[in-house]
Coordinates of C-alpha atoms and ligand atoms in Angstrom, one line a residue:
M1451 CA 61.5 107.8 81.6
E1452 CA 58.6 110.3 81.6
D1453 CA 60.8 112.7 79.5
K1454 CA 61.4 110.0 76.9
K1455 CA 57.7 109.1 76.7
Q1456 CA 56.8 112.7 76.3
E1457 CA 59.5 113.3 73.7
K1458 CA 58.2 110.3 71.7
S1459 CA 54.6 111.5 71.7
I1460 CA 55.7 114.9 70.6
E1461 CA 57.7 113.4 67.7
E1462 CA 54.8 111.2 66.7
A1463 CA 52.4 114.2 66.6
I1464 CA 54.9 116.2 64.6
E1465 CA 55.2 113.4 62.2
G1466 CA 51.4 113.1 61.9
V1467 CA 51.1 116.8 61.0
R1468 CA 54.0 116.5 58.6
E1469 CA 52.0 113.9 56.6
Y1470 CA 49.1 116.4 56.4
T1471 CA 51.4 119.3 55.3
A1472 CA 53.1 117.1 52.7
R1473 CA 49.7 116.4 51.2
R1474 CA 48.8 120.1 51.2
T1475 CA 52.2 120.9 49.7
A1476 CA 51.6 118.4 46.8
E1477 CA 48.1 119.9 46.2
A1478 CA 49.1 123.5 46.3
Q1479 CA 52.6 123.1 44.9
K1480 CA 54.0 125.0 47.9
K1481 CA 54.4 124.6 51.6
P1482 CA 51.4 125.8 53.7
G1483 CA 52.1 129.0 55.6
V1484 CA 52.1 129.7 59.3
Y1485 CA 51.5 133.2 60.6
I1486 CA 52.1 134.0 64.2
K1487 CA 51.1 137.2 66.0
T1488 CA 52.4 137.7 69.5
F1489 CA 50.9 140.0 72.2
G1490 CA 52.5 141.0 75.4
C1491 CA 55.9 140.3 77.1
Q1492 CA 59.2 138.8 76.1
Q1493 CA 58.2 135.5 77.6
N1494 CA 55.4 135.3 75.0
E1495 CA 57.9 136.3 72.3
A1496 CA 60.1 133.4 73.4
D1497 CA 57.1 131.0 73.4
S1498 CA 56.1 132.1 69.9
E1499 CA 59.6 131.4 68.7
R1500 CA 59.1 127.8 69.9
L1501 CA 55.6 127.6 68.4
C1502 CA 57.1 128.8 65.1
G1503 CA 60.0 126.3 65.3
I1504 CA 57.5 123.5 66.0
A1505 CA 55.3 124.6 63.1
E1506 CA 58.3 124.6 60.7
A1507 CA 59.3 121.1 61.9
M1508 CA 55.7 120.1 61.1
G1509 CA 56.2 121.3 57.5
Y1510 CA 54.8 124.8 57.5
V1511 CA 56.7 127.9 56.3
N1512 CA 56.7 131.1 58.2
V1513 CA 54.7 133.9 56.3
G1514 CA 54.3 137.6 56.9
A1515 CA 50.6 138.1 56.5
P1516 CA 47.5 136.2 57.8
E1517 CA 46.0 136.1 54.2
E1518 CA 49.0 133.9 53.1
A1519 CA 48.6 131.4 55.9
E1520 CA 46.9 128.0 56.4
L1521 CA 47.7 128.1 60.1
I1522 CA 47.3 131.3 62.1
I1523 CA 48.4 131.4 65.7
F1524 CA 47.6 134.3 68.1
N1525 CA 49.7 134.1 71.2
T1526 CA 47.8 136.3 73.6
C1527 CA 48.5 138.3 76.8
A1528 CA 46.2 138.9 79.8
V1529 CA 48.2 141.3 82.0
R1530 CA 46.0 144.3 81.1
E1531 CA 42.5 144.5 79.6
H1532 CA 43.8 146.5 76.7
A1533 CA 46.0 143.6 75.4
E1534 CA 43.0 141.2 75.6
L1535 CA 40.6 143.6 73.8
K1536 CA 43.2 144.0 71.0
A1537 CA 43.7 140.3 70.6
L1538 CA 39.9 139.7 70.5
S1539 CA 39.4 142.5 68.0
L1540 CA 42.1 141.1 65.7
T1541 CA 40.7 137.6 66.1
G1542 CA 37.3 139.1 64.9
Q1543 CA 39.0 140.3 61.8
L1544 CA 40.1 136.7 60.9
K1545 CA 36.4 135.8 60.2
H1546 CA 36.6 137.1 56.6
I1547 CA 39.9 135.4 55.9
K1548 CA 38.5 132.1 57.1
A1549 CA 35.5 132.6 54.9
Q1550 CA 37.8 132.8 51.8
N1551 CA 40.0 129.9 52.9
P1552 CA 38.2 126.9 54.3
E1553 CA 41.6 125.1 54.8
L1554 CA 42.7 127.7 57.3
I1555 CA 43.2 126.6 60.9
I1556 CA 43.0 129.4 63.5
C1557 CA 44.6 128.8 66.8
V1558 CA 44.4 131.2 69.8
C1559 CA 46.7 130.4 72.7
G1560 CA 48.6 132.0 75.6
C1561 CA 47.7 133.8 78.8
M1562 CA 44.3 135.2 77.8
T1563 CA 43.0 131.8 76.8
A1564 CA 44.2 130.3 80.1
Q1565 CA 41.3 132.1 81.8
D1566 CA 37.9 130.3 81.8
H1567 CA 35.9 133.3 80.9
R1568 CA 38.0 134.2 77.9
M1569 CA 38.0 130.6 76.8
G1570 CA 34.2 130.8 77.0
D1571 CA 34.1 134.0 75.0
L1572 CA 36.2 132.4 72.2
K1573 CA 34.1 129.2 72.2
N1574 CA 30.8 131.0 72.0
K1575 CA 31.5 134.2 70.0
Y1576 CA 34.3 133.2 67.6
P1577 CA 33.0 130.0 65.9
Y1578 CA 35.8 130.3 63.3
V1579 CA 38.5 129.7 65.9
D1580 CA 39.5 126.0 65.6
L1581 CA 41.9 125.4 68.4
I1582 CA 42.4 127.1 71.8
F1583 CA 45.0 126.3 74.5
G1584 CA 46.6 128.1 77.4
A1585 CA 50.0 129.3 78.3
T1586 CA 51.7 126.4 79.9
S1587 CA 51.6 123.8 77.2
P1588 CA 53.5 124.7 74.0
Q1589 CA 54.8 121.1 74.1
K1590 CA 51.2 119.9 73.5
F1591 CA 50.8 122.0 70.4
P1592 CA 51.7 119.3 67.9
E1593 CA 49.2 116.8 69.5
Y1594 CA 46.5 119.5 69.7
L1595 CA 47.0 120.5 66.1
L1596 CA 47.0 116.9 64.9
N1597 CA 43.7 116.2 66.7
T1598 CA 42.2 119.3 65.1
I1599 CA 43.3 118.2 61.6
R1600 CA 42.0 114.6 62.1
R1601 CA 38.7 115.7 63.5
R1602 CA 38.2 118.1 60.6
E1603 CA 39.0 115.3 58.1
D1604 CA 36.8 112.8 59.9
A1605 CA 33.3 113.0 58.3
H1606 CA 31.7 111.4 61.4
E1607 CA 33.2 113.7 63.9
S1608 CA 30.8 116.4 64.8
R1609 CA 33.0 118.3 67.3
K1610 CA 35.5 119.9 64.9
R1611 CA 36.8 122.5 67.2
L1612 CA 39.1 121.8 70.2
F1613 CA 39.5 123.7 73.5
F1614 CA 42.2 122.7 76.0
P1615 CA 42.2 124.4 79.4
D1616 CA 45.8 124.4 80.7
S1617 CA 46.6 120.8 81.7
D1618 CA 50.2 120.0 82.7
A1619 CA 52.7 122.6 83.4
L1620 CA 55.7 120.5 82.4
I1621 CA 59.0 121.7 81.1
T1622 CA 60.0 120.1 77.8
E1623 CA 63.6 120.5 76.6
G1624 CA 64.7 120.3 73.0
L1625 CA 61.6 121.7 71.3
P1626 CA 62.5 123.2 67.9
V1627 CA 62.8 127.0 67.9
R1628 CA 62.9 129.6 65.1
R1629 CA 64.6 132.6 66.5
E1630 CA 63.6 136.0 65.1
S1631 CA 67.1 137.4 65.3
S1632 CA 70.4 136.0 64.4
Y1633 CA 72.2 137.9 67.1
K1634 CA 69.7 138.4 70.0
A1635 CA 68.2 135.4 71.8
W1636 CA 65.7 134.8 74.6
V1637 CA 66.5 132.0 77.0
S1638 CA 63.7 131.2 79.5
I1639 CA 65.3 130.0 82.7
M1640 CA 62.0 129.5 84.5
Y1641 CA 58.3 129.7 84.1
G1642 CA 55.4 130.7 86.3
C1643 CA 55.2 132.8 89.4
N1644 CA 54.5 132.2 93.1
N1645 CA 54.2 135.8 94.2
F1646 CA 50.5 136.6 93.8
C1647 CA 50.8 140.4 93.7
T1648 CA 47.1 141.3 94.2
Y1649 CA 46.7 143.1 90.9
C1650 CA 48.4 140.5 88.7
V1651 CA 46.9 137.6 86.7
V1652 CA 50.2 136.0 85.8
P1653 CA 50.3 133.3 88.6
Y1654 CA 46.8 132.2 87.6
V1655 CA 47.6 131.9 83.9
R1656 CA 51.2 130.7 84.0
G1657 CA 51.1 128.5 87.1
R1658 CA 53.6 128.0 89.8
E1659 CA 57.4 128.6 89.5
R1660 CA 59.2 125.9 87.5
S1661 CA 62.9 126.3 86.9
R1662 CA 64.8 124.6 84.0
R1663 CA 67.8 122.5 85.0
R1664 CA 71.0 124.5 85.1
E1665 CA 72.7 122.1 82.7
D1666 CA 70.0 122.6 80.1
I1667 CA 70.3 126.4 80.4
L1668 CA 74.1 126.4 80.2
A1669 CA 74.0 124.1 77.2
E1670 CA 71.6 126.4 75.4
V1671 CA 73.6 129.5 76.2
S1672 CA 76.9 127.8 75.1
E1673 CA 75.2 126.8 71.8
L1674 CA 74.0 130.3 71.2
A1675 CA 77.4 131.8 71.9
A1676 CA 79.0 129.3 69.6
E1677 CA 76.5 130.3 66.9
G1678 CA 77.7 133.9 67.3
Y1679 CA 74.7 135.3 69.3
K1680 CA 75.8 138.6 70.9
E1681 CA 72.9 139.3 73.3
I1682 CA 71.3 136.6 75.5
T1683 CA 68.4 137.6 77.7
L1684 CA 67.5 135.3 80.5
L1685 CA 63.8 135.3 81.1
G1686 CA 61.5 134.5 84.0
Q1687 CA 58.7 136.3 85.9
N1688 CA 61.0 136.6 88.9
V1689 CA 64.5 135.4 87.9
N1690 CA 65.7 136.0 91.4
S1691 CA 63.9 133.0 92.7
Y1692 CA 65.5 130.7 90.1
G1693 CA 66.3 127.2 91.4
K1694 CA 64.3 127.4 94.6
D1695 CA 62.1 124.5 93.3
L1696 CA 65.0 122.4 92.2
Y1697 CA 68.1 122.9 94.3
N1698 CA 67.0 123.4 97.8
G1699 CA 68.9 126.7 98.3
E1700 CA 72.2 125.2 97.0
Y1701 CA 72.2 126.8 93.6
D1702 CA 70.4 130.1 92.8
F1703 CA 70.2 132.8 90.2
A1704 CA 73.5 134.4 91.3
D1705 CA 75.2 131.0 90.8
L1706 CA 73.6 130.5 87.4
L1707 CA 74.6 134.0 86.2
G1708 CA 78.2 133.4 87.4
D1709 CA 78.3 130.1 85.5
I1710 CA 77.0 131.7 82.4
C1711 CA 79.6 134.5 82.6
R1712 CA 82.3 131.9 82.6
L1713 CA 81.2 130.4 79.2
E1714 CA 83.2 131.1 76.1
G1715 CA 82.0 133.6 73.6
D1716 CA 81.6 137.3 72.7
F1717 CA 78.2 138.1 74.1
W1718 CA 76.5 140.2 76.8
I1719 CA 73.8 139.0 79.1
R1720 CA 70.6 140.6 80.1
F1721 CA 68.0 139.2 82.5
M1722 CA 64.4 140.1 83.5
T1723 CA 62.4 140.4 85.6
S1724 CA 63.8 140.8 89.1
H1725 CA 61.5 141.0 92.1
P1726 CA 63.1 143.5 94.6
K1727 CA 62.4 141.3 97.6
D1728 CA 64.6 138.6 96.1
A1729 CA 67.5 140.6 94.8
S1730 CA 70.4 139.3 96.9
D1731 CA 73.8 140.9 97.7
R1732 CA 75.4 137.9 96.1
L1733 CA 73.6 138.7 92.9
I1734 CA 74.8 142.3 92.9
D1735 CA 78.3 141.1 93.5
V1736 CA 78.1 138.7 90.5
I1737 CA 77.0 141.6 88.4
A1738 CA 79.7 143.9 89.7
E1739 CA 82.4 141.2 89.0
N1740 CA 81.2 140.6 85.5
S1741 CA 80.2 144.0 84.1
G1742 CA 81.9 147.2 83.2
E1743 CA 85.6 146.9 84.1
G1744 CA 84.9 143.8 86.2
K1745 CA 86.9 140.6 86.3
T1746 CA 85.5 139.2 83.0
G1747 CA 84.9 142.6 81.4
P1748 CA 81.5 143.7 80.1
R1749 CA 79.8 140.3 80.2
I1750 CA 76.6 141.4 81.9
A1751 CA 75.0 144.5 80.5
R1752 CA 74.9 147.2 83.2
H1753 CA 71.1 147.4 83.3
F1754 CA 68.8 146.3 86.1
H1755 CA 65.1 146.3 85.6
L1756 CA 63.6 146.5 89.1
P1757 CA 59.9 147.0 89.1
L1758 CA 58.9 149.3 91.9
Q1759 CA 55.1 149.4 91.2
A1760 CA 54.3 152.1 93.8
G1761 CA 56.2 154.4 96.2
S1762 CA 53.7 154.3 99.0
D1763 CA 54.3 151.7 101.7
K1764 CA 50.5 151.3 102.2
V1765 CA 49.9 150.6 98.5
L1766 CA 52.9 148.3 98.4
R1767 CA 51.5 146.3 101.3
E1768 CA 48.1 146.1 99.6
M1769 CA 49.8 145.0 96.4
N1770 CA 51.4 142.2 98.4
R1771 CA 54.9 143.3 97.2
R1772 CA 56.6 142.5 100.5
Y1773 CA 59.1 145.4 100.5
T1774 CA 59.0 149.0 101.6
S1775 CA 60.0 152.1 99.6
D1776 CA 63.0 152.5 101.9
Y1777 CA 64.2 149.0 101.3
Y1778 CA 63.7 149.5 97.6
L1779 CA 65.8 152.7 97.6
S1780 CA 68.5 151.0 99.6
L1781 CA 68.7 148.4 96.9
V1782 CA 69.0 151.0 94.2
K1783 CA 71.8 152.7 96.2
K1784 CA 73.7 149.5 96.6
L1785 CA 73.4 148.7 92.9
K1786 CA 74.7 152.1 92.0
E1787 CA 77.6 151.9 94.4
K1788 CA 78.7 148.4 93.6
V1789 CA 78.1 148.6 89.8
P1790 CA 79.2 152.1 88.6
G1791 CA 77.4 153.2 85.5
I1792 CA 74.5 150.8 86.0
G1793 CA 71.2 151.9 84.5
I1794 CA 68.0 151.2 86.5
T1795 CA 64.6 151.0 84.9
S1796 CA 61.3 150.2 86.6
D1797 CA 57.6 149.4 86.2
I1798 CA 55.0 151.6 87.9
I1799 CA 51.3 151.2 88.2
V1800 CA 49.1 154.2 88.8
G1801 CA 45.5 154.2 90.0
F1802 CA 45.7 151.0 92.2
P1803 CA 42.4 150.8 94.2
G1804 CA 42.6 153.0 97.3
E1805 CA 45.6 155.0 96.0
T1806 CA 45.2 158.5 97.5
E1807 CA 46.8 161.7 96.1
E1808 CA 49.4 161.3 98.9
D1809 CA 50.2 157.8 97.9
F1810 CA 50.7 158.9 94.4
E1811 CA 53.0 161.8 95.6
D1812 CA 55.1 159.1 97.4
T1813 CA 55.5 157.3 94.0
L1814 CA 56.8 160.6 92.5
K1815 CA 59.2 161.1 95.4
V1816 CA 60.7 157.6 94.9
L1817 CA 60.9 158.2 91.2
E1818 CA 63.0 161.3 91.8
E1819 CA 65.1 159.7 94.5
A1820 CA 65.8 156.5 92.6
G1821 CA 66.6 158.5 89.4
F1822 CA 65.4 155.8 87.0
D1823 CA 66.8 155.9 83.5
N1824 CA 63.4 154.9 82.1
I1825 CA 60.1 153.5 83.4
Y1826 CA 57.3 151.4 81.9
S1827 CA 54.2 153.0 83.4
F1828 CA 50.7 151.4 83.5
I1829 CA 47.2 152.5 84.5
Y1830 CA 45.9 149.8 86.8
S1831 CA 43.6 147.4 85.0
P1832 CA 41.3 145.2 87.1
R1833 CA 41.9 141.5 86.3
K1834 CA 39.1 139.1 86.9
G1835 CA 39.9 136.6 89.7
T1836 CA 42.6 138.8 91.4
P1837 CA 42.0 140.3 94.9
A1838 CA 42.4 144.0 93.8
A1839 CA 39.8 143.7 91.1
E1840 CA 37.2 143.1 93.9
R1841 CA 37.9 146.5 95.5
E1842 CA 36.3 149.8 94.7
Q1843 CA 38.0 151.3 91.7
L1844 CA 39.3 154.9 91.2
P1845 CA 37.6 157.1 88.6
K1846 CA 39.1 156.9 85.1
E1847 CA 40.0 160.6 85.1
V1848 CA 42.0 160.3 88.3
K1849 CA 44.0 157.4 86.9
S1850 CA 44.6 159.3 83.6
E1851 CA 45.7 162.5 85.3
R1852 CA 48.2 160.6 87.5
F1853 CA 49.5 158.7 84.5
A1854 CA 50.2 162.0 82.7
K1855 CA 51.9 163.5 85.7
L1856 CA 54.0 160.4 86.2
L1857 CA 55.2 160.6 82.6
E1858 CA 55.9 164.3 82.8
V1859 CA 58.1 163.8 85.9
Q1860 CA 59.9 160.7 84.4
N1861 CA 60.5 162.5 81.0
S1862 CA 62.4 165.2 82.7
I1863 CA 64.5 162.7 84.6
S1864 CA 65.1 160.6 81.5
L1865 CA 66.2 163.7 79.5
K1866 CA 68.6 164.7 82.3
K1867 CA 70.0 161.2 82.4
N1868 CA 70.4 160.9 78.7
R1869 CA 72.1 164.3 78.3
A1870 CA 74.7 163.2 80.8
Y1871 CA 75.9 160.7 78.2
I1872 CA 77.0 163.5 75.8
G1873 CA 80.7 163.3 75.3
K1874 CA 80.9 159.7 76.6
T1875 CA 81.5 156.6 74.6
V1876 CA 78.9 153.8 74.9
R1877 CA 79.0 150.3 73.7
V1878 CA 76.0 149.4 71.5
L1879 CA 74.8 146.2 69.8
V1880 CA 74.0 147.4 66.3
E1881 CA 70.5 146.5 65.1
G1882 CA 70.7 147.8 61.5
I1883 CA 69.3 150.7 59.4
S1884 CA 67.2 153.2 61.5
K1885 CA 63.5 153.1 60.8
N1886 CA 63.2 156.9 60.8
D1887 CA 66.4 157.7 59.0
P1888 CA 67.6 155.4 56.2
S1889 CA 71.0 157.1 56.3
A1890 CA 71.7 156.1 59.9
L1891 CA 72.1 152.9 61.9
T1892 CA 70.5 152.2 65.3
G1893 CA 71.9 150.2 68.1
R1894 CA 71.0 149.5 71.7
S1895 CA 73.2 150.5 74.6
E1896 CA 73.8 148.4 77.7
L1897 CA 70.8 150.1 79.2
N1898 CA 68.8 149.1 76.1
R1899 CA 68.6 152.7 75.0
L1900 CA 68.2 153.5 71.3
V1901 CA 71.4 155.0 69.8
H1902 CA 71.5 156.5 66.3
F1903 CA 74.7 157.0 64.4
K1904 CA 76.2 156.8 60.9
G1905 CA 77.9 153.7 59.9
D1906 CA 78.1 150.7 57.6
E1907 CA 75.1 148.4 57.5
K1908 CA 77.6 145.5 57.8
L1909 CA 78.0 146.4 61.5
T1910 CA 74.5 144.9 62.1
G1911 CA 74.6 142.3 64.8
R1912 CA 78.0 143.4 66.1
F1913 CA 79.1 145.5 69.0
A1914 CA 80.3 149.0 68.3
D1915 CA 81.6 152.0 70.2
V1916 CA 79.7 155.2 69.7
I1917 CA 80.6 158.7 71.1
I1918 CA 77.4 160.4 72.1
T1919 CA 76.9 163.9 70.7
D1920 CA 73.2 164.5 71.3
A1921 CA 70.3 163.2 73.4
D1922 CA 66.6 163.5 73.8
I1923 CA 64.1 161.8 76.1
Y1924 CA 64.1 158.5 74.4
T1925 CA 67.2 158.3 72.2
L1926 CA 70.9 159.1 72.1
S1927 CA 72.8 160.0 68.9
G1928 CA 76.4 160.0 68.1
E1929 CA 79.4 159.0 66.0
L1930 CA 81.2 155.8 65.6
A1931 CA 84.4 155.9 67.7
E1932 CA 87.6 155.6 65.6
K1933 CA 88.5 152.1 66.8
N1934 CA 85.4 150.7 65.1
E1935 CA 86.1 152.5 61.8
T1936 CA 89.6 151.3 61.5
N1937 CA 88.2 147.8 61.7
G1938 CA 86.9 148.0 58.1
S1939 CA 85.1 144.7 58.1
G1940 CA 83.0 145.9 61.1
D1941 CA 84.7 143.6 63.5
C1942 CA 84.9 145.3 66.8
A1943 CA 88.0 145.6 68.9
W1944 CA 86.5 144.3 72.2
Ligands
SAH76 N1 57.0 139.4 86.7 C1 57.2 140.7 86.4 C2 56.1 141.4 85.6 C3 55.1 140.8 84.9 S1 53.8 141.9 84.3 C4 57.4 141.5 87.6 O1 57.1 141.1 88.7 O2 58.0 142.6 87.5 C5 54.7 143.3 83.8 C6 54.2 144.6 84.5 O3 52.8 144.8 84.2 C7 54.2 144.5 86.0 O4 55.5 144.8 86.5 C8 53.2 145.6 86.4 O5 53.8 146.9 86.4 C9 52.3 145.6 85.2 N2 51.0 145.0 85.6 C10 50.7 143.7 86.0 N3 49.4 143.6 86.3 C11 48.8 144.8 86.0 C12 47.5 145.3 86.1 N4 46.5 144.5 86.5 N5 47.3 146.6 85.7 C13 48.3 147.4 85.3 N6 49.5 146.9 85.2 C14 49.8 145.7 85.5
SF4_77 FE1 52.8 139.3 88.6 FE2 53.9 139.9 90.9 FE3 54.4 137.6 89.7 FE4 55.4 139.8 88.6 S1 55.9 139.0 90.7 S2 54.4 138.1 87.6 S3 53.8 141.3 89.0 S4 52.5 138.3 90.5

């Protein structure tokens, strides 16, 4: 009942904006443009695809430059200060575009704006921003935009700008979506986070964990597979706690993954992110059964992103991660034993408050022992409102030095790991012409590693076999295996 009511009000708001864009189209003899810039993680990219789909349903057309747009949306990130400063600086640059185009509506949304102090900054220091809302309410976007348009057109309305702190963290199914790629798709399976790691702002800006119903997820994945999507990435801040809020322990992420693997289609599945404390043996078994030479063949890409954050048990405790380095390493061992060939990547933070030289050495030790294929490393960035931000901070130089050392150690591990692929055949999903070499194609391996090779552009969006002939720290290169070439049309013999 609530769902139906909500659906109706979204439809009415979409219709309301459509009337406005139809008028603008008649005046300008072309549809008004929408320009969306996304900061931050894959979840934000997925949210932006929804916002773009909604904007198109409201009569806008997607454009590639802010100068061509009548609606600009910045979907922001708050995980580190750097991302916020970048979003604010680019928002500042919109001032002159707005001065030249009074019809322009500027909207800033997402995690950064879900924080009161940033909402305040935008209200007070960026008067040309018309609409601000947080990260949990994309379904409210049509209503917010319609109100903004109406206020602007109402001569008696003095408050032309609108600010919405996050209101309801509902899940709305069936919102329009405009996917960036025709062969790779994001599927959010849950939103929010309950973990409250002491450095992290996500639980504050994205709210508590909310899982989508399994039938909605399975229907979306089936549809994508039927449309020919080759890679489906399941998204959540901690996918391993999927279903806890809905199914009372009777259906979890391992079950969902198993059900998705049984769907028809020629695609592989990725998922992120997994919190180590919630990675169950059943989950590892499902991966083992459905990847590599498992029961259903290579259905799940053999890649596990398992954020470590720190190697010192003291720091892990202070981060509220709720595992030890020994537990973490035992998980890595189990994954490697049960899923031969699996690639493991991780997130590491250096310079957490109170991190000593010894603590940092512990991180390097775990790095060596785990043998990550790749890491995403971050210098700790204090986030307002989180417990760690209240603590005494380490000097900038110490953080930078540790960051450089971490990269140096990981680079040599990554190089060794990559060189071990030489002579082997890897399956890649072809992404098209290489950005650096127009005569080559690039693809992504199961591990999401960039692979360069010569081949027909028609292979784009398809799986291909590549024999690796060379490797550096970040990329592999090779040659198409014969079984691809004999397929002429680019169809792959999987
Ligand atoms: N839910 C995911 C991660 C979300 S944020 C998880 O638990 O893995 C992505 C990464 O950003 C985190 O894994 C962490 O390494 C990093 N990060 C989060 N907050 C940070 C902060 N305040 N400073 C530096 N890095 C941070
Ligand atoms: Fe942030 Fe921790 Fe939640 Fe990941 S699990 S989003 S790092 S609080």
